[in-house]
Short mmCIF file of C-alpha atoms in Angstrom, two decimals:
data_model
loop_
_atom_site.label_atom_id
_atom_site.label_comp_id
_atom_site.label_asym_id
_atom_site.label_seq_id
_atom_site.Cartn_x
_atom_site.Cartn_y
_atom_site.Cartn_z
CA UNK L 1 12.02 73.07 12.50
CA UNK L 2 13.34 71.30 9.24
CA UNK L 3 10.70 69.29 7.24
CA UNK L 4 11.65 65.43 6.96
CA UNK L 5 13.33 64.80 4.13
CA UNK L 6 10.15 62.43 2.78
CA UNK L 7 7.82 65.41 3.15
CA UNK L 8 8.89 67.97 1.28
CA UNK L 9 7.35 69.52 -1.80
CA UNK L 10 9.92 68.95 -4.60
CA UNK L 11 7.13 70.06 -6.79
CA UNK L 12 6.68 73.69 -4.71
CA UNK L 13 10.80 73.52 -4.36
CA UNK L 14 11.36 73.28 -8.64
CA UNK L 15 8.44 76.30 -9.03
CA UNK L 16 10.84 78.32 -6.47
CA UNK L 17 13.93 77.61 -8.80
CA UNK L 18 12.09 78.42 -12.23
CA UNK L 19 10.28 81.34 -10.65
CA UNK L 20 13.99 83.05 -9.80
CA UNK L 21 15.31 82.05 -12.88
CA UNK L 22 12.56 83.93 -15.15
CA UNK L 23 13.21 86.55 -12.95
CA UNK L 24 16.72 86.33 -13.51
CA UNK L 25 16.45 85.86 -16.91
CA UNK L 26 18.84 83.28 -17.18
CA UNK L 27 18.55 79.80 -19.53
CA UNK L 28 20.81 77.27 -17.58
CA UNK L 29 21.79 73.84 -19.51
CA UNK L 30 20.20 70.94 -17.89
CA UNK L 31 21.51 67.35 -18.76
CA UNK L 32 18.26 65.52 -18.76
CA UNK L 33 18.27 61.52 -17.93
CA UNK L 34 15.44 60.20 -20.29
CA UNK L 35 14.13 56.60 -19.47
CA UNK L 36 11.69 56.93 -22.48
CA UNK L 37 9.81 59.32 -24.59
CA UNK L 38 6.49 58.80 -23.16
CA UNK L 39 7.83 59.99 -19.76
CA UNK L 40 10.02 62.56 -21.29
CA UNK L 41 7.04 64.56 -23.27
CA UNK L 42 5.78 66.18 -20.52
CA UNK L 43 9.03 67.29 -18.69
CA UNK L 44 10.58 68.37 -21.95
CA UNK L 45 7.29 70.49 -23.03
CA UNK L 46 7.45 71.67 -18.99
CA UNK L 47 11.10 72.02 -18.61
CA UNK L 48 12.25 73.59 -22.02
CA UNK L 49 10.22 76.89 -21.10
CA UNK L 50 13.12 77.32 -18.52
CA UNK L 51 16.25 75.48 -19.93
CA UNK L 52 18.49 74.27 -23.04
CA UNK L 53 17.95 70.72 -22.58
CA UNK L 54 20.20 67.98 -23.44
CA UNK L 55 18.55 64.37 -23.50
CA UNK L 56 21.05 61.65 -21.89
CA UNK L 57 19.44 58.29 -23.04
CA UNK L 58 20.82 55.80 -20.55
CA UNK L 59 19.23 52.48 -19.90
CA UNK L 60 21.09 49.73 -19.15
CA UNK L 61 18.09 47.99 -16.89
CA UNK L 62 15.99 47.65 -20.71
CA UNK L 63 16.86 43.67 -21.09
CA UNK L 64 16.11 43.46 -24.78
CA UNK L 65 18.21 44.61 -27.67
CA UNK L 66 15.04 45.30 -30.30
CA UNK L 67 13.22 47.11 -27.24
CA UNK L 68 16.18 49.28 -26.31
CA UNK L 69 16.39 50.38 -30.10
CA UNK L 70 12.61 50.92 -30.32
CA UNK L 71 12.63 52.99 -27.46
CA UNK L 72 15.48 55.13 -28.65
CA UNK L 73 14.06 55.64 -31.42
CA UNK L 74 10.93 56.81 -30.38
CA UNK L 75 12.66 59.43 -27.83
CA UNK L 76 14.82 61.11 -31.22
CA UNK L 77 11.30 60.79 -32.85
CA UNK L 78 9.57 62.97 -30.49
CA UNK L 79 12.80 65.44 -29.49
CA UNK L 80 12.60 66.36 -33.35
CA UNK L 81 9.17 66.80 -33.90
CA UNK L 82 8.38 68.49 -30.31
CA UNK L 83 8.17 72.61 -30.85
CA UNK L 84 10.03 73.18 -27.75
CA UNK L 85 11.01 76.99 -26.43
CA UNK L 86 14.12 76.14 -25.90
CA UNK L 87 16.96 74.29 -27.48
CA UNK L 88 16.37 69.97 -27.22
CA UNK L 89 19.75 68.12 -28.21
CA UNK L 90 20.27 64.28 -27.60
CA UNK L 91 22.91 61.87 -26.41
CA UNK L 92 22.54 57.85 -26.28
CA UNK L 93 24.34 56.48 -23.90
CA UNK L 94 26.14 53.24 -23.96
CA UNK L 95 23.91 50.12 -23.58
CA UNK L 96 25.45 47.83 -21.10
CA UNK L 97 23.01 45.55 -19.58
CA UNK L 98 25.63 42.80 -18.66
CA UNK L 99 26.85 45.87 -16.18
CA UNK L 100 23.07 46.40 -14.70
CA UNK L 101 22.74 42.79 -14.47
CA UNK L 102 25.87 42.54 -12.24
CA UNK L 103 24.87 45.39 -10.39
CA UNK L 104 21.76 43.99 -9.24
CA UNK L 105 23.23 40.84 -8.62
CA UNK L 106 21.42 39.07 -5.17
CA UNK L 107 18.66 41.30 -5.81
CA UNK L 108 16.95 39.60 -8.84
CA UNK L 109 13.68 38.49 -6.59
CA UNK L 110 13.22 41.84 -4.63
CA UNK L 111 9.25 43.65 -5.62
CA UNK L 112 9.49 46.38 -7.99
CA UNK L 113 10.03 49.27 -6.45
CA UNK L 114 12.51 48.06 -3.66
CA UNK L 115 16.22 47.79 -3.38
CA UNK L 116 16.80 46.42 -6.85
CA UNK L 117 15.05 49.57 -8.40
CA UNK L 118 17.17 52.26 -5.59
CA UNK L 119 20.53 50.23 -7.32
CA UNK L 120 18.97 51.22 -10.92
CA UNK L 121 18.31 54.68 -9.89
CA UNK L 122 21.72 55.35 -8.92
CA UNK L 123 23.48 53.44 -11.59
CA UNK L 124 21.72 55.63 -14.29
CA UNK L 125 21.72 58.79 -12.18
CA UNK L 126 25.50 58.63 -11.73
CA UNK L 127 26.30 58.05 -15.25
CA UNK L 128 23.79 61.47 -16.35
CA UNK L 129 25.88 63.19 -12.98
CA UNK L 130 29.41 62.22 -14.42
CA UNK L 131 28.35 63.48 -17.98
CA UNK L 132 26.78 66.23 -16.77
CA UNK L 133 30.39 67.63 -15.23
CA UNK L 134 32.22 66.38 -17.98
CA UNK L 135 30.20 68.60 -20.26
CA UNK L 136 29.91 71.14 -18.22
CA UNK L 137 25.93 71.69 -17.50
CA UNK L 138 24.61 74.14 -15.02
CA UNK L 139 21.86 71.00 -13.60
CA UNK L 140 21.13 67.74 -13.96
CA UNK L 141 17.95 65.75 -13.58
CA UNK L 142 15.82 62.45 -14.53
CA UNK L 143 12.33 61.89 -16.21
CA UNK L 144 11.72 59.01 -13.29
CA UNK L 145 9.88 60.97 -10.73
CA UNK L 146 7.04 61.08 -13.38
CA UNK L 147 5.97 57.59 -13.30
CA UNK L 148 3.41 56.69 -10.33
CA UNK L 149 5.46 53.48 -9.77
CA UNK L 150 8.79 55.21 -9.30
CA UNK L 151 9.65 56.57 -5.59
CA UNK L 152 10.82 60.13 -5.88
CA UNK L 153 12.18 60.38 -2.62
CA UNK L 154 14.74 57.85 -3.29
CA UNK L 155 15.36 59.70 -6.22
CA UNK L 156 15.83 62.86 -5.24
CA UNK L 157 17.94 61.65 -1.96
CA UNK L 158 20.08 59.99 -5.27
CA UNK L 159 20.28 63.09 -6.87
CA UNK L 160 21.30 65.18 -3.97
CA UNK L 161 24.35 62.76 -2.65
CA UNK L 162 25.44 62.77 -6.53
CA UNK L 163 25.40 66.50 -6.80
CA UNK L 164 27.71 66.65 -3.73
CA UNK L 165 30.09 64.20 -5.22
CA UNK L 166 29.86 65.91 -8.65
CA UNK L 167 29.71 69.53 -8.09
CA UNK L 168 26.44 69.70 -10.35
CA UNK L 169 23.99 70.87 -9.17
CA UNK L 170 20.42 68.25 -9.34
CA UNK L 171 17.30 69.11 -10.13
CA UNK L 172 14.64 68.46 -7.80
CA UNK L 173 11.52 67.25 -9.17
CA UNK L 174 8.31 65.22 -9.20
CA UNK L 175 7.04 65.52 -11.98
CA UNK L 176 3.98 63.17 -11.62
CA UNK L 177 2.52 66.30 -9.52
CA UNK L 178 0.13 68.87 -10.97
CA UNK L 179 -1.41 66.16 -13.75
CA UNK L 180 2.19 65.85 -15.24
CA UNK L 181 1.80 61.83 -15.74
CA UNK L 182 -1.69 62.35 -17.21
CA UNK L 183 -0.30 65.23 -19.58
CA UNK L 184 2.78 62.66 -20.54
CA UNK L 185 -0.34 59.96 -21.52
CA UNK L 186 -1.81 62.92 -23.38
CA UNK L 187 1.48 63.63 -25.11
CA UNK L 188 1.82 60.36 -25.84
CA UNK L 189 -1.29 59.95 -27.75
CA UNK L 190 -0.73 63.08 -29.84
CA UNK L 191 2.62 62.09 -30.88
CA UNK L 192 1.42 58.39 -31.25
CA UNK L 193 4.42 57.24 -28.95
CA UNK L 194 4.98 53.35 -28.23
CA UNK L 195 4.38 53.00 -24.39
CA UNK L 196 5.42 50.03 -22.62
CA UNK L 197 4.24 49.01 -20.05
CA UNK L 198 6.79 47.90 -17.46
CA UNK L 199 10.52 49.79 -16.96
CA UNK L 200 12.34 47.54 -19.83
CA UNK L 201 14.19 45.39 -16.81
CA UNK L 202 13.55 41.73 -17.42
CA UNK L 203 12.63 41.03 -13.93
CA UNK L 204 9.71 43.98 -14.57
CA UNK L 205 8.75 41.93 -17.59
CA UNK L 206 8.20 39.16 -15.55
CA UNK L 207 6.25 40.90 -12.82
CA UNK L 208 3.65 42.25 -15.62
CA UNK L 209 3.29 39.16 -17.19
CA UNK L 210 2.16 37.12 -13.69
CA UNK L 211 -0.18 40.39 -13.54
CA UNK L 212 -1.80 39.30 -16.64
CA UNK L 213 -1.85 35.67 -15.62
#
């Protein structure tokens, strides 16, 4: 009988895939959605053992102009002073928050985490999908599923539907499992990266702040 989509092991299902391709001894190019550095530290140290990594910095959902450059910053910061195995490129993406804000449009009180956040997801997962055909990468991915607060079900069920409509092929993860969020916070510390702390979306902002109130 299958396993419900909400219960598999992405985790156990990415070992599988990196398993065959040391075997194989093949070094695929994965296009590589980055949300920050912080999150990216670990999956780039994890993932460039396996693949020539391209960086797609897309965030439309970061509200701020001087936070969006900070934060870009810091990920070319840590891609060139990171000894990774394999190759680490980058591409910025266009910043277009007008679009995020009018694709979230009758969503702007939903809880983090809800419907608002699954209309994020896509939007920047269909953007690294697109590039990732245009250029002509073996896989594509995201750094979300490392963050506790980021459902990587949703993400993956994303991913999937956009490899279909693509013809890349996505790759599964969750990369909180096996301490990869507390590596990322030890990353971050040894490569003195600025961590925020909320996604960059304005309506985040405003959660955090009646947190601290």
């Amino acid at each position: 009988m299958a396993v419900p989509f909400s219960q598999r092991n992405f985790q156990k299902e990415l070992e599988q895939l990196l398993n065959k391709l040391t075997k194989e001894g093949h070094v695929p190019s994965l296009l590589l959605h980055s949300c920050c550095a912080p999150c990216s530290s670990y999956v780039i140290e994890y993932l460039s053992r396996y693949f020539n990594i391209v960086v797609f910095y897309y965030n439309p959902n970061i509200s701020v102009d001087k936070e969006y450059k900070k934060r870009v910053e810091e990920q070319k910061r840590f891609i060139n002073e990171f000894p990774a195995v394999h190759k680490v490129s980058f591409i910025e993406g266009d910043y277009e928050p007008n679009l995020f804000f009018d694709k979230v449009k009758g969503y702007e009180n939903c809880a983090e985490g809800g419907e608002r956040c699954f209309i994020c997801y896509r939007m920047r997962l269909e953007k690294t999908a697109r590039l990732a055909k245009q250029m002509h990468m073996d896989y594509f991915s995201t750094t979300l599923t490392i963050s506790p607060l980021k459902n990587s079900c949703k993400l993956n069920e994303i991913g999937l539907e956009l490899e279909k409509e693509y013809g890349v092929c996505y790759l599964l993860s969750d990369f909180k499992k096996k301490e990869g969020y507390k590596r990322s916070i030890q990353l971050s510390s040894l490569y003195h990266l600025y961590r925020q702390d909320y996604c960059g979306c304005t309506f985040s902002y405003q959660q955090r702040q009646q947190q601290r109130n």
